[in-house]
CSV table of C-alpha atoms in Angstrom, one decimal:
chain,number,residue,atom,x,y,z
A,1,GLY,CA,122.7,39.7,72.1
A,2,VAL,CA,121.0,37.5,69.5
A,3,ALA,CA,117.5,38.6,70.5
A,4,ALA,CA,118.4,42.3,70.2
A,5,LEU,CA,119.9,41.8,66.8
A,6,SER,CA,116.9,39.9,65.3
A,7,PHE,CA,114.5,42.5,66.8
A,8,GLY,CA,116.5,45.3,65.1
A,9,MET,CA,116.3,43.6,61.8
A,10,LEU,CA,112.6,43.0,62.1
A,11,GLY,CA,112.1,46.7,63.0
A,12,GLY,CA,113.8,47.7,59.8
A,13,ALA,CA,111.9,45.3,57.6
A,14,ALA,CA,108.6,46.4,59.2
A,15,PHE,CA,109.3,50.0,58.5
A,16,ALA,CA,110.1,49.2,54.9
A,17,ASP,CA,106.7,47.5,54.5
A,18,THR,CA,103.9,50.0,55.3
A,19,LEU,CA,101.3,47.3,55.7
A,20,SER,CA,103.2,45.3,58.3
A,21,ASP,CA,104.2,48.5,60.1
A,22,ALA,CA,100.7,49.8,60.3
A,23,LYS,CA,99.3,46.4,61.5
A,24,ALA,CA,102.0,46.1,64.1
A,25,LYS,CA,101.3,49.6,65.4
A,26,GLY,CA,97.5,49.5,64.8
A,27,PHE,CA,97.8,53.0,63.4
A,28,ILE,CA,98.0,54.7,60.0
A,29,ARG,CA,97.9,58.3,58.7
A,30,VAL,CA,95.7,59.4,55.8
A,31,GLY,CA,95.8,62.6,53.9
A,32,PHE,CA,92.6,64.6,53.2
A,33,ALA,CA,91.6,68.0,51.8
A,34,ASN,CA,88.9,70.0,53.5
A,35,GLU,CA,86.2,69.4,50.9
A,36,ALA,CA,82.8,68.3,52.0
A,37,PRO,CA,81.3,65.8,51.5
A,38,TYR,CA,84.4,63.9,50.2
A,39,GLY,CA,86.7,64.4,53.2
A,40,TYR,CA,86.7,67.1,55.9
A,41,ALA,CA,87.2,67.9,59.6
A,42,THR,CA,84.2,68.7,61.8
A,43,PRO,CA,84.4,71.9,63.9
A,44,ASP,CA,85.5,69.7,66.9
A,45,GLY,CA,88.3,68.2,64.8
A,46,LYS,CA,86.7,64.8,63.9
A,47,LEU,CA,87.8,63.4,60.5
A,48,THR,CA,84.8,62.5,58.4
A,49,GLY,CA,83.5,62.6,54.8
A,50,GLU,CA,82.9,59.8,52.3
A,51,ALA,CA,86.6,58.9,51.8
A,52,PRO,CA,87.8,59.0,55.4
A,53,GLU,CA,84.7,57.1,56.7
A,54,VAL,CA,85.2,54.3,54.1
A,55,ALA,CA,88.9,54.2,54.8
A,56,LYS,CA,88.4,53.9,58.5
A,57,ALA,CA,85.9,51.0,58.0
A,58,VAL,CA,88.2,49.2,55.5
A,59,LEU,CA,91.4,49.7,57.5
A,60,GLY,CA,89.5,48.6,60.7
A,61,LYS,CA,88.7,45.3,59.0
A,62,MET,CA,92.4,45.0,58.2
A,63,GLY,CA,93.2,45.3,61.9
A,64,ILE,CA,94.3,48.9,61.7
A,65,LYS,CA,92.0,50.5,64.3
A,66,GLU,CA,93.5,54.0,64.6
A,67,VAL,CA,93.3,56.3,61.6
A,68,ASP,CA,94.8,59.8,61.9
A,69,GLY,CA,93.9,62.5,59.4
A,70,VAL,CA,96.5,64.9,58.0
A,71,LEU,CA,94.8,68.0,56.5
A,72,THR,CA,96.5,69.0,53.2
A,73,GLU,CA,95.7,71.3,50.3
A,74,PHE,CA,94.2,69.2,47.5
A,75,GLY,CA,97.1,70.0,45.2
A,76,ALA,CA,99.6,68.9,47.8
A,77,LEU,CA,98.1,65.5,48.5
A,78,ILE,CA,100.1,63.5,45.9
A,79,PRO,CA,103.4,65.2,46.9
A,80,GLY,CA,102.6,64.6,50.6
A,81,LEU,CA,101.9,60.9,50.0
A,82,MET,CA,105.2,60.6,48.1
A,83,ALA,CA,107.1,62.4,50.9
A,84,GLY,CA,105.7,60.0,53.5
A,85,ARG,CA,103.7,62.5,55.4
A,86,PHE,CA,100.8,60.0,55.3
A,87,ASP,CA,100.3,56.5,53.7
A,88,VAL,CA,96.9,56.8,52.0
A,89,ILE,CA,95.1,59.7,50.2
A,90,ALA,CA,91.5,59.6,51.5
A,91,ALA,CA,90.0,62.6,49.7
A,92,GLY,CA,87.5,61.3,47.2
A,93,MET,CA,90.2,61.9,44.5
A,94,PHE,CA,89.0,61.3,40.9
A,95,ILE,CA,90.9,58.5,39.2
A,96,THR,CA,92.6,60.0,36.1
A,97,PRO,CA,95.3,58.7,33.8
A,98,LYS,CA,97.6,61.6,34.7
A,99,ARG,CA,97.3,60.9,38.5
A,100,CYS,CA,97.9,57.2,37.8
A,101,GLU,CA,101.4,58.0,36.5
A,102,GLN,CA,102.3,59.2,40.0
A,103,VAL,CA,100.3,57.1,42.4
A,104,GLN,CA,98.3,53.8,42.3
A,105,PHE,CA,94.6,53.9,43.1
A,106,SER,CA,92.4,51.5,44.9
A,107,GLU,CA,89.2,50.2,43.3
A,108,PRO,CA,86.7,53.1,43.2
A,109,SER,CA,84.6,53.7,46.3
A,110,TYR,CA,82.0,55.8,44.4
A,111,GLY,CA,80.9,56.8,40.9
A,112,ILE,CA,79.3,60.2,40.2
A,113,GLY,CA,77.2,60.6,37.2
A,114,GLN,CA,75.2,63.6,36.1
A,115,ALA,CA,71.9,65.1,37.2
A,116,LEU,CA,69.8,68.1,36.2
A,117,LEU,CA,68.5,70.9,38.4
A,118,VAL,CA,64.8,71.5,37.6
A,119,VAL,CA,61.9,73.5,39.1
A,120,LYS,CA,60.4,71.8,42.2
A,121,GLY,CA,57.9,69.1,41.2
A,122,ASN,CA,59.6,68.8,37.8
A,123,PRO,CA,56.5,70.0,35.9
A,124,LYS,CA,58.0,69.4,32.5
A,125,ASN,CA,59.1,65.8,33.4
A,126,ILE,CA,62.7,66.3,32.5
A,127,ALA,CA,64.9,63.2,33.2
A,128,ASP,CA,68.2,63.8,31.3
A,129,TYR,CA,69.8,65.3,28.3
A,130,ALA,CA,67.5,63.3,25.9
A,131,SER,CA,64.5,65.0,27.5
A,132,ILE,CA,65.9,68.4,26.4
A,133,LYS,CA,66.7,67.2,22.9
A,134,ALA,CA,63.2,65.7,22.5
A,135,ASP,CA,61.5,69.1,23.2
A,136,PRO,CA,62.8,72.0,21.1
A,137,GLY,CA,61.0,74.4,23.5
A,138,LEU,CA,63.3,73.5,26.4
A,139,LYS,CA,66.5,75.3,27.3
A,140,LEU,CA,69.5,73.7,29.2
A,141,ALA,CA,71.9,75.8,31.3
A,142,VAL,CA,75.5,74.6,31.4
A,143,MET,CA,78.7,76.1,32.9
A,144,ALA,CA,81.1,77.6,30.4
A,145,GLY,CA,84.2,75.4,30.0
A,146,ALA,CA,82.7,72.4,31.9
A,147,VAL,CA,82.3,68.9,30.5
A,148,GLU,CA,78.5,69.2,30.4
A,149,VAL,CA,78.9,71.4,27.3
A,150,GLY,CA,80.3,68.4,25.4
A,151,TYR,CA,77.7,66.0,26.9
A,152,ALA,CA,74.9,68.3,25.6
A,153,ARG,CA,76.4,68.2,22.1
A,154,ASP,CA,76.9,64.4,22.3
A,155,ALA,CA,73.2,64.1,23.2
A,156,GLY,CA,72.4,66.1,20.0
A,157,ILE,CA,71.0,69.2,21.7
A,158,PRO,CA,71.3,72.2,19.3
A,159,ASP,CA,73.3,75.2,20.4
A,160,GLY,CA,70.1,77.3,20.3
A,161,GLN,CA,68.8,75.3,23.3
A,162,ILE,CA,71.9,75.7,25.3
A,163,VAL,CA,72.4,78.6,27.7
A,164,SER,CA,76.1,79.0,28.8
A,165,LEU,CA,76.6,80.6,32.2
A,166,PRO,CA,79.7,81.4,34.3
A,167,ASP,CA,79.1,79.6,37.7
A,168,GLN,CA,76.8,77.5,39.9
A,169,SER,CA,74.8,80.4,41.3
A,170,SER,CA,73.9,81.6,37.9
A,171,LEU,CA,72.8,78.1,36.9
A,172,VAL,CA,70.5,78.1,39.9
A,173,ALA,CA,69.1,81.6,39.2
A,174,ALA,CA,68.4,80.6,35.5
A,175,VAL,CA,66.3,77.6,36.6
A,176,GLN,CA,64.5,79.6,39.3
A,177,SER,CA,63.7,82.5,36.9
A,178,GLY,CA,62.7,80.2,34.0
A,179,ARG,CA,65.5,81.4,31.8
A,180,ALA,CA,66.5,77.8,31.6
A,181,ASP,CA,64.3,74.7,32.2
A,182,ALA,CA,67.2,72.7,33.6
A,183,ALA,CA,70.8,73.0,34.5
A,184,ALA,CA,73.4,70.3,34.2
A,185,LEU,CA,76.4,69.4,36.5
A,186,THR,CA,77.7,66.4,38.3
A,187,ALA,CA,75.0,64.7,40.5
A,188,LEU,CA,76.7,65.7,43.8
A,189,SER,CA,76.9,69.4,42.8
A,190,ILE,CA,73.3,69.4,41.7
A,191,ALA,CA,72.2,67.8,44.9
A,192,GLU,CA,74.1,70.4,46.9
A,193,MET,CA,72.6,73.3,44.9
A,194,ALA,CA,69.1,71.9,45.3
A,195,ARG,CA,69.6,71.6,49.1
A,196,LYS,CA,70.7,75.2,49.4
A,197,ALA,CA,68.3,77.0,47.0
A,198,ASP,CA,64.5,77.5,47.0
A,199,GLY,CA,62.1,76.2,44.4
A,200,VAL,CA,64.4,73.7,42.7
A,201,GLU,CA,65.2,70.0,42.9
A,202,SER,CA,67.5,67.4,41.4
A,203,THR,CA,66.5,64.8,38.9
A,204,LYS,CA,67.5,61.2,39.7
A,205,PRO,CA,71.2,60.9,38.8
A,206,PHE,CA,72.1,59.1,35.6
A,207,GLY,CA,75.4,57.5,34.4
A,208,GLU,CA,75.1,57.6,30.7
A,209,VAL,CA,74.7,60.2,27.9
A,210,ALA,CA,74.2,59.0,24.3
A,211,GLY,CA,75.2,55.5,25.3
A,212,LYS,CA,78.5,56.5,26.9
A,213,SER,CA,79.4,56.4,30.6
A,214,VAL,CA,79.7,59.8,32.1
A,215,LYS,CA,80.6,58.6,35.6
A,216,GLY,CA,83.6,59.9,37.3
A,217,HIS,CA,85.1,57.5,39.8
A,218,GLY,CA,86.9,58.3,43.0
A,219,GLY,CA,89.3,56.1,45.0
A,220,PHE,CA,92.1,56.0,47.5
A,221,GLY,CA,95.7,56.9,46.5
A,222,PHE,CA,98.8,54.8,47.5
A,223,ARG,CA,102.5,55.0,46.8
A,224,LYS,CA,103.6,52.7,43.9
A,225,GLU,CA,105.9,50.6,46.2
A,226,ASP,CA,103.1,49.9,48.8
A,227,GLU,CA,101.7,47.0,46.7
A,228,ASP,CA,100.9,44.9,49.8
A,229,LEU,CA,99.0,47.7,51.5
A,230,LEU,CA,97.0,48.4,48.3
A,231,ALA,CA,96.2,44.6,47.8
A,232,ALA,CA,95.0,44.2,51.3
A,233,PHE,CA,93.0,47.4,51.2
A,234,ASN,CA,91.4,46.4,47.8
A,235,ALA,CA,90.4,42.9,49.1
A,236,GLU,CA,88.4,44.4,52.0
A,237,LEU,CA,87.1,47.3,50.0
A,238,ALA,CA,85.7,45.0,47.3
A,239,LYS,CA,83.7,43.1,50.0
A,240,PHE,CA,82.5,46.3,51.6
A,241,ILE,CA,81.3,48.5,48.8
A,242,GLY,CA,77.5,48.2,48.1
A,243,THR,CA,76.8,46.3,51.4
A,244,PRO,CA,74.1,47.6,53.7
A,245,GLU,CA,76.9,48.6,56.2
A,246,HIS,CA,78.5,50.7,53.5
A,247,ILE,CA,75.3,52.4,52.3
A,248,ALA,CA,74.3,53.2,55.9
A,249,LEU,CA,77.8,54.8,56.5
A,250,VAL,CA,77.8,57.0,53.4
A,251,GLU,CA,74.1,57.8,52.9
A,252,PRO,CA,74.1,60.6,55.5
A,253,LEU,CA,77.0,62.2,53.6
A,254,GLY,CA,75.0,62.2,50.3
A,255,PHE,CA,76.5,59.1,48.8
A,256,GLY,CA,73.7,56.5,48.6
A,257,LYS,CA,72.8,53.7,46.1
A,258,ASP,CA,72.9,56.3,43.2
A,259,TYR,CA,76.6,56.8,43.8
A,260,LEU,CA,77.9,53.2,43.6
A,261,PRO,CA,80.8,52.7,41.2
A,262,ASN,CA,80.5,51.0,37.9
A,263,LYS,CA,81.6,47.3,38.0
A,264,THR,CA,84.5,48.0,35.7
A,265,THR,CA,87.8,49.4,37.2
């Protein structure tokens, strides 16, 4: 009777501690939203993307070999985590103060700066916002309501050089037609636009505008009470990010050396 009793207690304690429970079972569930290249399911149902691949590698190093993906709408990821549908959000979620009120984040696994879409070959040698400011003849296309409008102003680009457009496809068309010399968005969006459209390319991504960081950072979400799980995850994540193994894993997904996080949290 004694053995049965102690086992029962252990079972209860393990369940209360997500980390011990996952290690004991060798299994954990992660929530993701179908958003390439951050996290998505392949047509044959394989879980991939930057966040799930990094999560699988890090959890594997923690001794949790099996990682099951739970497909969730982006807006339902935090409620799903809180409700216990899964134990980690692996969706490339941007770390914001508002989200930090509800969940705790790991150290970032990537940082995304800005890049500009330019004509193939970049004949006007445009590198960043400062290039536009330096030449009054150049025009920069931005998306109405997006953060790039503010970045352009911070960089001192006069309104007369800014072309405001409604969406990504109109930014591409403006650069292709010469209505704008460059278009600004996050580096990953620009890379994706350059890949899909003819006659355009991306500048090298940059992380600062007018001396201020413009990198958005993404990480993994955990319940506030799962401190042991977060600490163990962070310990392995810190050793992993930036290693050749990490770069080789995420480079095919479009996250290479240009997407490493800033050293600050």
